[in-house]
mmCIF file of C-alpha atoms and ligand atoms in Angstrom:
data_model
loop_
_atom_site.group_PDB
_atom_site.id
_atom_site.type_symbol
_atom_site.label_atom_id
_atom_site.label_comp_id
_atom_site.label_asym_id
_atom_site.label_seq_id
_atom_site.Cartn_x
_atom_site.Cartn_y
_atom_site.Cartn_z
ATOM 1 C CA MET A 16 0.000 0.000 0.000
ATOM 2 C CA THR A 17 1.309 3.429 -0.845
ATOM 3 C CA ILE A 18 0.563 6.367 1.346
ATOM 4 C CA PRO A 19 -0.200 9.434 -0.755
ATOM 5 C CA LEU A 20 1.994 12.395 0.038
ATOM 6 C CA PRO A 21 0.291 15.679 0.807
ATOM 7 C CA VAL A 22 0.508 17.904 -2.236
ATOM 8 C CA ALA A 23 -0.946 21.179 -0.939
ATOM 9 C CA ARG A 24 1.474 23.741 -2.299
ATOM 10 C CA ALA A 25 1.372 27.340 -3.361
ATOM 11 C CA ALA A 26 3.438 28.535 -6.303
ATOM 12 C CA GLY A 27 7.141 28.129 -5.651
ATOM 13 C CA PRO A 28 9.158 25.894 -3.379
ATOM 14 C CA ALA A 29 7.680 24.879 -0.038
ATOM 15 C CA GLU A 30 10.719 25.875 1.978
ATOM 16 C CA PRO A 31 13.209 28.713 2.219
ATOM 17 C CA ARG A 32 15.722 28.621 -0.580
ATOM 18 C CA LEU A 33 18.887 30.315 -1.672
ATOM 19 C CA SER A 34 19.118 30.206 -5.419
ATOM 20 C CA VAL A 35 22.476 30.887 -7.076
ATOM 21 C CA ASP A 36 22.554 32.004 -10.701
ATOM 22 C CA LEU A 37 25.681 30.519 -12.231
ATOM 23 C CA ALA A 38 25.020 32.228 -15.557
ATOM 24 C CA ALA A 39 25.415 35.585 -13.809
ATOM 25 C CA ILE A 40 28.693 34.386 -12.313
ATOM 26 C CA ALA A 41 29.805 33.264 -15.780
ATOM 27 C CA ARG A 42 29.069 36.718 -17.243
ATOM 28 C CA ASN A 43 30.798 38.505 -14.366
ATOM 29 C CA THR A 44 33.861 36.309 -14.829
ATOM 30 C CA ARG A 45 34.048 37.130 -18.527
ATOM 31 C CA ARG A 46 33.835 40.863 -17.824
ATOM 32 C CA LEU A 47 36.584 40.660 -15.230
ATOM 33 C CA ALA A 48 38.758 38.552 -17.533
ATOM 34 C CA GLU A 49 38.345 41.183 -20.264
ATOM 35 C CA ARG A 50 39.452 43.932 -17.892
ATOM 36 C CA ALA A 51 42.421 42.105 -16.375
ATOM 37 C CA SER A 52 45.730 42.535 -18.201
ATOM 38 C CA GLY A 53 46.968 39.196 -16.902
ATOM 39 C CA GLU A 54 45.452 35.948 -15.738
ATOM 40 C CA LEU A 55 42.422 35.737 -13.502
ATOM 41 C CA MET A 56 42.437 33.863 -10.205
ATOM 42 C CA ALA A 57 38.906 33.114 -8.975
ATOM 43 C CA VAL A 58 38.827 33.666 -5.211
ATOM 44 C CA VAL A 59 36.297 31.205 -3.772
ATOM 45 C CA LYS A 60 37.046 31.549 -0.059
ATOM 46 C CA ALA A 61 34.214 31.392 2.485
ATOM 47 C CA ASP A 62 32.326 28.895 0.290
ATOM 48 C CA GLY A 63 32.593 31.083 -2.775
ATOM 49 C CA PHE A 64 31.375 34.134 -0.842
ATOM 50 C CA GLY A 65 28.402 32.013 0.229
ATOM 51 C CA HIS A 66 27.519 30.942 -3.342
ATOM 52 C CA GLY A 67 29.069 27.452 -3.208
ATOM 53 C CA ALA A 68 32.844 27.237 -3.677
ATOM 54 C CA ALA A 69 32.908 24.362 -6.143
ATOM 55 C CA ASP A 70 30.084 25.784 -8.277
ATOM 56 C CA VAL A 71 31.661 29.231 -8.458
ATOM 57 C CA ALA A 72 35.061 27.664 -9.161
ATOM 58 C CA ARG A 73 33.804 25.489 -12.027
ATOM 59 C CA THR A 74 31.841 28.340 -13.531
ATOM 60 C CA ALA A 75 34.723 30.816 -13.312
ATOM 61 C CA LEU A 76 37.219 28.318 -14.753
ATOM 62 C CA ALA A 77 34.886 27.709 -17.696
ATOM 63 C CA HIS A 78 34.691 31.457 -18.403
ATOM 64 C CA GLY A 79 38.162 32.885 -18.171
ATOM 65 C CA ALA A 80 39.720 32.152 -14.793
ATOM 66 C CA THR A 81 42.885 30.045 -14.830
ATOM 67 C CA GLY A 82 43.305 29.326 -11.139
ATOM 68 C CA LEU A 83 41.602 29.394 -7.747
ATOM 69 C CA GLY A 84 42.339 31.171 -4.489
ATOM 70 C CA VAL A 85 41.201 30.442 -0.936
ATOM 71 C CA THR A 86 42.369 31.276 2.559
ATOM 72 C CA SER A 87 42.799 28.004 4.480
ATOM 73 C CA LEU A 88 44.328 24.716 3.397
ATOM 74 C CA ALA A 89 41.060 23.041 4.420
ATOM 75 C CA GLU A 90 39.212 25.108 1.817
ATOM 76 C CA ALA A 91 41.801 24.138 -0.800
ATOM 77 C CA VAL A 92 41.481 20.453 0.055
ATOM 78 C CA SER A 93 37.688 20.573 -0.278
ATOM 79 C CA LEU A 94 38.071 22.004 -3.794
ATOM 80 C CA ARG A 95 40.286 19.055 -4.692
ATOM 81 C CA ASP A 96 37.789 16.671 -3.071
ATOM 82 C CA ALA A 97 35.113 18.233 -5.297
ATOM 83 C CA GLY A 98 37.195 17.202 -8.297
ATOM 84 C CA LEU A 99 38.757 20.535 -9.255
ATOM 85 C CA VAL A 100 42.213 20.166 -10.778
ATOM 86 C CA ALA A 101 43.122 23.803 -11.573
ATOM 87 C CA PRO A 102 45.943 25.509 -9.644
ATOM 88 C CA VAL A 103 44.799 26.458 -6.126
ATOM 89 C CA LEU A 104 46.534 28.984 -3.862
ATOM 90 C CA SER A 105 45.877 29.046 -0.094
ATOM 91 C CA TRP A 106 47.137 32.225 1.587
ATOM 92 C CA LEU A 107 46.152 32.273 5.229
ATOM 93 C CA ASN A 108 47.531 29.504 7.421
ATOM 94 C CA PRO A 109 49.131 29.404 10.857
ATOM 95 C CA VAL A 110 52.758 28.309 11.091
ATOM 96 C CA GLY A 111 51.584 25.036 12.634
ATOM 97 C CA ALA A 112 49.235 24.154 9.744
ATOM 98 C CA ASP A 113 49.646 20.720 8.172
ATOM 99 C CA PHE A 114 51.615 21.838 5.100
ATOM 100 C CA GLY A 115 52.001 18.181 4.132
ATOM 101 C CA LEU A 116 48.460 18.596 2.777
ATOM 102 C CA ALA A 117 49.790 21.173 0.319
ATOM 103 C CA ALA A 118 52.053 18.600 -1.296
ATOM 104 C CA ALA A 119 49.525 15.779 -1.048
ATOM 105 C CA TYR A 120 46.755 17.836 -2.663
ATOM 106 C CA ASP A 121 48.952 19.866 -4.989
ATOM 107 C CA VAL A 122 48.063 23.186 -3.363
ATOM 108 C CA GLU A 123 50.217 26.319 -3.593
ATOM 109 C CA VAL A 124 50.649 28.254 -0.362
ATOM 110 C CA ALA A 125 51.443 31.851 0.457
ATOM 111 C CA VAL A 126 54.430 32.449 2.705
ATOM 112 C CA PRO A 127 54.197 35.622 4.796
ATOM 113 C CA SER A 128 57.158 35.161 7.165
ATOM 114 C CA PRO A 129 60.466 33.322 7.645
ATOM 115 C CA ALA A 130 58.754 31.059 10.198
ATOM 116 C CA HIS A 131 56.160 30.053 7.596
ATOM 117 C CA LEU A 132 58.918 29.444 5.082
ATOM 118 C CA ALA A 133 60.680 27.116 7.520
ATOM 119 C CA ALA A 134 57.441 25.217 8.145
ATOM 120 C CA VAL A 135 56.680 24.855 4.434
ATOM 121 C CA ALA A 136 60.266 23.929 3.530
ATOM 122 C CA GLY A 137 60.257 21.335 6.305
ATOM 123 C CA ALA A 138 57.055 19.669 5.104
ATOM 124 C CA PRO A 139 57.304 16.655 2.813
ATOM 125 C CA GLY A 140 57.333 17.383 -0.913
ATOM 126 C CA ARG A 141 58.493 20.385 -2.894
ATOM 127 C CA ILE A 142 55.706 22.888 -2.277
ATOM 128 C CA ARG A 143 55.026 25.752 -4.682
ATOM 129 C CA VAL A 144 54.889 29.028 -2.783
ATOM 130 C CA HIS A 145 53.907 32.650 -3.314
ATOM 131 C CA LEU A 146 55.868 35.050 -1.103
ATOM 132 C CA HIS A 147 53.380 37.479 0.412
ATOM 133 C CA VAL A 148 54.326 41.073 1.205
ATOM 134 C CA ASP A 149 52.170 43.468 3.212
ATOM 135 C CA ALA A 150 51.516 46.308 0.755
ATOM 136 C CA GLY A 151 50.574 48.745 3.488
ATOM 137 C CA MET A 152 47.535 47.591 5.450
ATOM 138 C CA ALA A 153 49.335 45.956 8.389
ATOM 139 C CA ARG A 154 47.281 42.825 7.926
ATOM 140 C CA ASP A 155 48.522 39.662 6.219
ATOM 141 C CA GLY A 156 51.908 39.456 4.488
ATOM 142 C CA ALA A 157 55.511 40.125 5.502
ATOM 143 C CA GLU A 158 56.501 43.486 6.896
ATOM 144 C CA PRO A 159 58.946 45.368 4.680
ATOM 145 C CA ALA A 160 61.646 45.023 7.339
ATOM 146 C CA GLU A 161 61.639 41.221 7.009
ATOM 147 C CA TRP A 162 60.992 41.025 3.266
ATOM 148 C CA PRO A 163 64.633 41.027 2.058
ATOM 149 C CA ALA A 164 65.563 38.244 4.496
ATOM 150 C CA LEU A 165 62.444 36.290 3.501
ATOM 151 C CA CYS A 166 63.364 36.559 -0.191
ATOM 152 C CA ARG A 167 66.945 35.413 0.436
ATOM 153 C CA ALA A 168 65.818 32.486 2.584
ATOM 154 C CA ALA A 169 63.249 31.496 -0.022
ATOM 155 C CA ARG A 170 65.889 31.534 -2.729
ATOM 156 C CA ARG A 171 68.158 29.316 -0.605
ATOM 157 C CA ALA A 172 65.276 26.901 0.030
ATOM 158 C CA GLU A 173 64.513 26.888 -3.679
ATOM 159 C CA LEU A 174 68.127 26.067 -4.578
ATOM 160 C CA ARG A 175 68.016 23.172 -2.115
ATOM 161 C CA GLY A 176 64.864 21.873 -3.809
ATOM 162 C CA LEU A 177 62.673 22.375 -0.731
ATOM 163 C CA VAL A 178 60.213 24.847 -2.288
ATOM 164 C CA GLU A 179 59.521 26.386 -5.668
ATOM 165 C CA VAL A 180 58.788 30.118 -5.604
ATOM 166 C CA VAL A 181 56.108 30.576 -8.266
ATOM 167 C CA GLY A 182 54.558 33.857 -7.113
ATOM 168 C CA LEU A 183 54.861 37.172 -5.317
ATOM 169 C CA MET A 184 51.710 38.712 -3.893
ATOM 170 C CA GLY A 185 50.388 41.776 -2.106
ATOM 171 C CA HIS A 186 46.962 43.241 -1.387
ATOM 172 C CA LEU A 187 45.666 46.834 -1.515
ATOM 173 C CA GLY A 188 43.886 48.262 1.511
ATOM 174 C CA CYS A 189 41.763 50.948 -0.182
ATOM 175 C CA ALA A 190 41.320 49.938 -3.806
ATOM 176 C CA ASP A 191 37.575 50.562 -3.378
ATOM 177 C CA ARG A 192 38.537 54.272 -3.433
ATOM 178 C CA PRO A 193 40.513 54.374 -6.686
ATOM 179 C CA ASP A 194 41.699 57.979 -6.209
ATOM 180 C CA ASP A 195 43.027 57.458 -2.705
ATOM 181 C CA HIS A 196 46.756 58.094 -2.403
ATOM 182 C CA CYS A 197 47.156 54.906 -0.388
ATOM 183 C CA ASN A 198 46.833 52.955 -3.658
ATOM 184 C CA ALA A 199 49.934 54.659 -5.052
ATOM 185 C CA LEU A 200 51.785 53.804 -1.841
ATOM 186 C CA GLY A 201 50.638 50.176 -2.091
ATOM 187 C CA ARG A 202 51.725 49.927 -5.735
ATOM 188 C CA ALA A 203 55.113 51.443 -4.868
ATOM 189 C CA ARG A 204 55.592 49.067 -1.935
ATOM 190 C CA PHE A 205 54.796 46.127 -4.210
ATOM 191 C CA ALA A 206 57.166 47.364 -6.938
ATOM 192 C CA TRP A 207 59.918 47.603 -4.326
ATOM 193 C CA ALA A 208 59.111 44.072 -3.119
ATOM 194 C CA LEU A 209 59.385 42.734 -6.697
ATOM 195 C CA ASP A 210 62.786 44.431 -7.045
ATOM 196 C CA VAL A 211 64.075 42.912 -3.837
ATOM 197 C CA ALA A 212 62.887 39.463 -4.915
ATOM 198 C CA ARG A 213 64.599 39.844 -8.252
ATOM 199 C CA THR A 214 67.846 40.916 -6.607
ATOM 200 C CA SER A 215 67.623 37.775 -4.467
ATOM 201 C CA GLY A 216 67.572 35.695 -7.633
ATOM 202 C CA LEU A 217 63.858 34.829 -7.606
ATOM 203 C CA ARG A 218 62.080 34.664 -10.980
ATOM 204 C CA PRO A 219 58.472 33.683 -10.163
ATOM 205 C CA ARG A 220 55.967 33.460 -12.957
ATOM 206 C CA HIS A 221 53.082 35.120 -11.033
ATOM 207 C CA ARG A 222 53.077 38.617 -9.550
ATOM 208 C CA HIS A 223 49.714 39.712 -8.196
ATOM 209 C CA LEU A 224 48.357 42.703 -6.298
ATOM 210 C CA ALA A 225 44.873 43.512 -7.609
ATOM 211 C CA ALA A 226 41.574 42.184 -6.279
ATOM 212 C CA THR A 227 38.191 43.075 -7.825
ATOM 213 C CA ALA A 228 38.326 46.843 -7.310
ATOM 214 C CA ALA A 229 41.805 47.390 -8.737
ATOM 215 C CA THR A 230 41.099 44.952 -11.560
ATOM 216 C CA LEU A 231 38.203 47.196 -12.590
ATOM 217 C CA THR A 232 39.851 50.567 -11.992
ATOM 218 C CA ASP A 233 43.653 50.429 -12.027
ATOM 219 C CA PRO A 234 45.653 48.620 -14.737
ATOM 220 C CA ARG A 235 48.870 49.718 -12.971
ATOM 221 C CA ALA A 236 48.042 47.176 -10.250
ATOM 222 C CA HIS A 237 47.384 44.257 -12.616
ATOM 223 C CA HIS A 238 50.879 42.736 -13.068
ATOM 224 C CA THR A 239 50.564 39.098 -14.258
ATOM 225 C CA MET A 240 47.390 38.091 -12.411
ATOM 226 C CA SER A 241 44.302 39.462 -10.624
ATOM 227 C CA ARG A 242 42.685 37.752 -7.657
ATOM 228 C CA VAL A 243 38.940 38.384 -7.878
ATOM 229 C CA GLY A 244 36.260 37.192 -5.496
ATOM 230 C CA ALA A 245 33.558 39.788 -4.894
ATOM 231 C CA GLY A 246 33.303 40.659 -8.581
ATOM 232 C CA LEU A 247 32.533 37.066 -9.564
ATOM 233 C CA VAL A 248 29.379 37.158 -7.472
ATOM 234 C CA GLY A 249 28.317 40.620 -8.589
ATOM 235 C CA ILE A 250 29.856 42.890 -5.969
ATOM 236 C CA ASP A 251 31.996 45.774 -7.228
ATOM 237 C CA PRO A 252 33.617 47.472 -4.220
ATOM 238 C CA SER A 253 34.724 50.369 -6.464
ATOM 239 C CA GLY A 254 31.143 51.132 -7.506
ATOM 240 C CA THR A 255 32.248 51.700 -11.109
ATOM 241 C CA THR A 256 30.899 48.651 -12.918
ATOM 242 C CA ASP A 257 27.462 47.066 -13.118
ATOM 243 C CA LEU A 258 28.081 43.462 -12.269
ATOM 244 C CA GLU A 259 25.245 40.977 -11.821
ATOM 245 C CA SER A 260 24.068 39.732 -8.446
ATOM 246 C CA ALA A 261 23.877 35.973 -8.380
ATOM 247 C CA MET A 262 21.872 35.264 -5.197
ATOM 248 C CA THR A 263 18.134 35.154 -4.607
ATOM 249 C CA LEU A 264 16.792 34.370 -1.136
ATOM 250 C CA THR A 265 13.134 33.349 -0.933
ATOM 251 C CA ALA A 266 10.757 31.716 1.520
ATOM 252 C CA PRO A 267 7.074 30.820 1.571
ATOM 253 C CA LEU A 268 4.810 32.584 4.057
ATOM 254 C CA VAL A 269 4.102 30.280 6.986
ATOM 255 C CA GLN A 270 1.075 32.154 8.286
ATOM 256 C CA VAL A 271 -1.024 35.180 7.395
ATOM 257 C CA ARG A 272 -3.220 36.852 9.997
ATOM 258 C CA ARG A 273 -5.486 39.853 10.109
ATOM 259 C CA VAL A 274 -4.893 42.136 13.111
ATOM 260 C CA PRO A 275 -6.532 45.305 14.424
ATOM 261 C CA ALA A 276 -4.817 48.649 14.967
ATOM 262 C CA GLY A 277 -2.739 48.695 18.156
ATOM 263 C CA THR A 278 -1.432 45.133 17.845
ATOM 264 C CA VAL A 279 2.091 44.711 19.229
ATOM 265 C CA VAL A 280 4.412 42.626 17.077
ATOM 266 C CA GLY A 281 7.408 40.502 17.980
ATOM 267 C CA TYR A 282 9.924 40.384 20.815
ATOM 268 C CA GLY A 283 9.956 43.361 23.133
ATOM 269 C CA HIS A 284 6.673 44.624 21.686
ATOM 270 C CA GLU A 285 8.679 47.254 19.901
ATOM 271 C CA HIS A 286 6.230 47.690 17.088
ATOM 272 C CA ARG A 287 2.549 48.560 17.419
ATOM 273 C CA THR A 288 0.333 48.565 14.338
ATOM 274 C CA THR A 289 -1.262 51.932 13.600
ATOM 275 C CA ARG A 290 -4.100 50.460 11.521
ATOM 276 C CA ALA A 291 -5.811 47.167 10.889
ATOM 277 C CA THR A 292 -3.577 45.145 8.621
ATOM 278 C CA HIS A 293 -2.394 41.698 7.621
ATOM 279 C CA LEU A 294 0.774 40.218 9.055
ATOM 280 C CA GLY A 295 2.801 37.640 7.172
ATOM 281 C CA LEU A 296 5.218 35.290 8.893
ATOM 282 C CA VAL A 297 8.449 34.574 6.982
ATOM 283 C CA PRO A 298 10.496 31.584 8.213
ATOM 284 C CA LEU A 299 13.911 33.275 7.973
ATOM 285 C CA GLY A 300 15.730 35.129 10.722
ATOM 286 C CA TYR A 301 19.138 36.268 11.802
ATOM 287 C CA ALA A 302 20.417 32.680 11.928
ATOM 288 C CA ASP A 303 19.661 32.585 8.206
ATOM 289 C CA GLY A 304 21.472 35.805 7.390
ATOM 290 C CA LEU A 305 18.923 38.571 7.944
ATOM 291 C CA PRO A 306 20.922 40.881 10.217
ATOM 292 C CA ARG A 307 18.942 41.741 13.338
ATOM 293 C CA VAL A 308 20.176 45.310 13.095
ATOM 294 C CA ALA A 309 18.408 45.711 9.711
ATOM 295 C CA ALA A 310 14.884 45.530 11.136
ATOM 296 C CA THR A 311 14.153 49.227 10.803
ATOM 297 C CA GLY A 312 13.783 50.068 7.143
ATOM 298 C CA ALA A 313 14.053 46.570 5.735
ATOM 299 C CA THR A 314 11.504 45.351 3.200
ATOM 300 C CA VAL A 315 10.757 42.173 1.269
ATOM 301 C CA LEU A 316 8.840 41.563 -1.956
ATOM 302 C CA VAL A 317 5.404 39.913 -1.721
ATOM 303 C CA ARG A 318 3.035 39.694 -4.718
ATOM 304 C CA GLY A 319 5.081 42.276 -6.570
ATOM 305 C CA ALA A 320 5.074 44.880 -3.778
ATOM 306 C CA ARG A 321 7.630 45.912 -1.190
ATOM 307 C CA ARG A 322 6.410 45.071 2.319
ATOM 308 C CA PRO A 323 8.118 46.366 5.471
ATOM 309 C CA VAL A 324 9.544 44.198 8.228
ATOM 310 C CA LEU A 325 7.689 44.830 11.511
ATOM 311 C CA GLY A 326 9.277 44.563 14.941
ATOM 312 C CA GLN A 327 12.407 42.621 15.714
ATOM 313 C CA ILE A 328 13.992 40.060 13.437
ATOM 314 C CA SER A 329 14.021 36.795 15.420
ATOM 315 C CA MET A 330 16.530 33.982 15.065
ATOM 316 C CA ASP A 331 14.281 31.948 12.763
ATOM 317 C CA GLN A 332 11.498 34.228 11.619
ATOM 318 C CA VAL A 333 10.374 37.711 10.820
ATOM 319 C CA VAL A 334 6.966 39.379 10.511
ATOM 320 C CA VAL A 335 6.116 41.568 7.526
ATOM 321 C CA ASP A 336 3.247 44.007 7.027
ATOM 322 C CA LEU A 337 1.058 42.829 4.152
ATOM 323 C CA GLY A 338 -1.374 45.747 4.464
ATOM 324 C CA ASP A 339 -4.772 45.270 2.849
ATOM 325 C CA ARG A 340 -3.395 43.159 0.138
ATOM 326 C CA ALA A 341 -3.137 39.912 2.022
ATOM 327 C CA ALA A 342 -1.197 37.085 0.522
ATOM 328 C CA ASP A 343 -1.918 33.449 1.254
ATOM 329 C CA PRO A 344 0.112 31.097 3.401
ATOM 330 C CA GLY A 345 2.592 29.350 1.125
ATOM 331 C CA GLU A 346 3.058 32.347 -1.162
ATOM 332 C CA GLN A 347 6.623 33.295 -1.999
ATOM 333 C CA VAL A 348 8.457 36.134 -0.322
ATOM 334 C CA THR A 349 11.651 37.376 -1.911
ATOM 335 C CA VAL A 350 14.044 38.698 0.697
ATOM 336 C CA PHE A 351 16.673 39.756 -1.814
ATOM 337 C CA GLY A 352 17.664 39.112 -5.401
ATOM 338 C CA PRO A 353 19.140 40.904 -8.406
ATOM 339 C CA GLY A 354 16.356 43.518 -8.189
ATOM 340 C CA ARG A 355 14.909 42.949 -11.645
ATOM 341 C CA ASP A 356 11.387 42.306 -10.341
ATOM 342 C CA GLY A 357 11.459 45.040 -7.734
ATOM 343 C CA GLU A 358 12.797 42.868 -4.931
ATOM 344 C CA PRO A 359 15.360 44.320 -2.508
ATOM 345 C CA THR A 360 18.988 43.763 -3.444
ATOM 346 C CA VAL A 361 21.910 42.534 -1.386
ATOM 347 C CA ALA A 362 23.236 46.104 -1.522
ATOM 348 C CA GLU A 363 20.014 47.385 0.095
ATOM 349 C CA TRP A 364 20.186 44.794 2.873
ATOM 350 C CA ALA A 365 23.793 45.859 3.419
ATOM 351 C CA ARG A 366 22.726 49.494 3.686
ATOM 352 C CA TRP A 367 19.914 48.665 6.142
ATOM 353 C CA SER A 368 22.462 46.738 8.204
ATOM 354 C CA GLY A 369 25.237 49.325 8.119
ATOM 355 C CA THR A 370 27.575 46.876 6.406
ATOM 356 C CA ILE A 371 28.925 45.890 2.994
ATOM 357 C CA PRO A 372 27.324 43.419 0.549
ATOM 358 C CA HIS A 373 30.121 40.909 1.236
ATOM 359 C CA GLU A 374 28.804 40.391 4.758
ATOM 360 C CA ILE A 375 25.244 39.775 3.546
ATOM 361 C CA VAL A 376 26.182 37.156 0.918
ATOM 362 C CA THR A 377 28.588 35.324 3.216
ATOM 363 C CA GLY A 378 26.079 35.451 6.078
ATOM 364 C CA VAL A 379 23.265 33.295 4.709
ATOM 365 C CA GLY A 380 22.941 30.488 7.237
ATOM 366 C CA ALA A 381 23.885 26.888 6.545
ATOM 367 C CA ARG A 382 20.346 25.596 7.097
ATOM 368 C CA VAL A 383 18.938 27.448 4.082
ATOM 369 C CA PRO A 384 18.807 24.899 1.234
ATOM 370 C CA ARG A 385 20.893 25.959 -1.774
ATOM 371 C CA THR A 386 19.891 25.446 -5.360
ATOM 372 C CA ARG A 387 21.645 26.580 -8.469
ATOM 373 C CA VAL A 388 20.427 27.898 -11.757
ATOM 374 C CA ALA A 389 23.054 26.513 -14.077
ATOM 375 C CA ALA A 390 24.388 28.225 -17.145
ATOM 376 C CA PRO A 391 23.342 26.279 -20.275
ATOM 377 C CA TYR A 392 26.946 25.193 -20.888
ATOM 378 C CA LEU A 393 27.062 23.864 -17.337
ATOM 379 C CA ARG A 394 23.953 21.700 -17.518
ATOM 380 C CA SER A 395 25.716 18.722 -16.088
ATOM 381 C CA LEU A 396 25.920 20.591 -12.804
ATOM 382 C CA ASP A 397 22.155 20.270 -12.579
ATOM 383 C CA ALA A 398 22.208 16.527 -12.232
ATOM 384 C CA GLY A 399 20.794 15.602 -8.882
ATOM 385 C CA THR A 400 19.505 19.070 -8.082
ATOM 386 C CA PRO A 401 15.821 19.172 -7.202
ATOM 387 C CA ALA A 402 13.825 21.229 -9.690
HETATM 388 C C1 PLP B 1458 39.447 38.138 -0.372
HETATM 389 C C2 PLP B 1458 40.737 38.434 -1.017
HETATM 390 C C3 PLP B 1458 40.788 38.727 -2.386
HETATM 391 C C4 PLP B 1458 39.551 38.924 -3.227
HETATM 392 O O1 PLP B 1458 39.140 40.265 -3.036
HETATM 393 P P1 PLP B 1458 37.814 40.802 -3.754
HETATM 394 O O2 PLP B 1458 37.784 42.239 -3.434
HETATM 395 O O3 PLP B 1458 36.709 40.036 -3.142
HETATM 396 O O4 PLP B 1458 37.974 40.531 -5.204
HETATM 397 C C5 PLP B 1458 42.027 38.889 -2.970
HETATM 398 N N1 PLP B 1458 43.152 38.778 -2.233
HETATM 399 C C6 PLP B 1458 43.149 38.531 -0.909
HETATM 400 C C7 PLP B 1458 44.430 38.434 -0.186
HETATM 401 C C8 PLP B 1458 41.932 38.364 -0.257
HETATM 402 O O5 PLP B 1458 41.923 38.106 1.052
#
């Protein structure tokens, strides 16, 4: 005997969903590849900025990227486990990291200090390294004072066959403001670092300084390769180029209720309705990536209209004001998307939250099911994905 499954369903999926448009990522990659003077490294750290590291990697590699970049070795290993064979660079690891993984999984690693060099040279295998200089943001990379010694030690390790120096890298701290003088200082620091490396006898193939913003605005920072992450997923920190957002976050309404004027809504009773209205309950909260701080001013799209969030955003749910135009339980709410149908964008959610779009896209919680809209030339990715 078969038990019939309940089929009551409104239009759209019956659960929250984060949909990732790989065709948009493909188009963004092609635009970035056209702008870059050198090669393009697709930065897919933090699960591809929340879009799925392996999906973003495959898409970018099919549309102009020649290599991949991540922070930790663990991220690099999971790309290999997903079957990716392109060059992968991992640039943020503690001295005590298991650099044996780099050799075992054919991962290149950035070396920001003599202590890191010793750890990498001491690991089994001849690991390919990129020496990393701090180009003026006092964050990751070697300080200028230790750069000459790092270059000399790396050359010695290379001559002994312990490492192969294949790259020199730096990062700009204010490339999102192309006219800021700090970019000139960063470029000059990097040029000096290249000189010192050359004097030490190093001849690496890759020299890379630019991320998305400098790739789009400053050819002087391009060198032989650009490392782009945000731009792949439609975020241009420089605000100069219309890239395409690739994420759409939706959920069905769980409940709809009619309430009189004076109804208090949500934790702390911070909102009181000023008129009779309809309230819709959306099963997404701050654990799913809707920043709690965004509550005032935030809207979602329901039946083609923007509807304001009322009261506090809870961990798992949020209430929206549906006004007179009630929607039915099960109807789709779009929290954010590319904006083509009037829905809020990631950039708007960032503004409501006092943050940058990067934090919104990387903040969507792990329990939201992901689906991808594959580019036609990537159909095979669709296998096994529920429609
Ligand atoms: C994240 C990161 C990038 C990518 O920067 P985008 O602005 O996202 O393109 C490049 N290089 C380093 C060192 C990074 O940490």
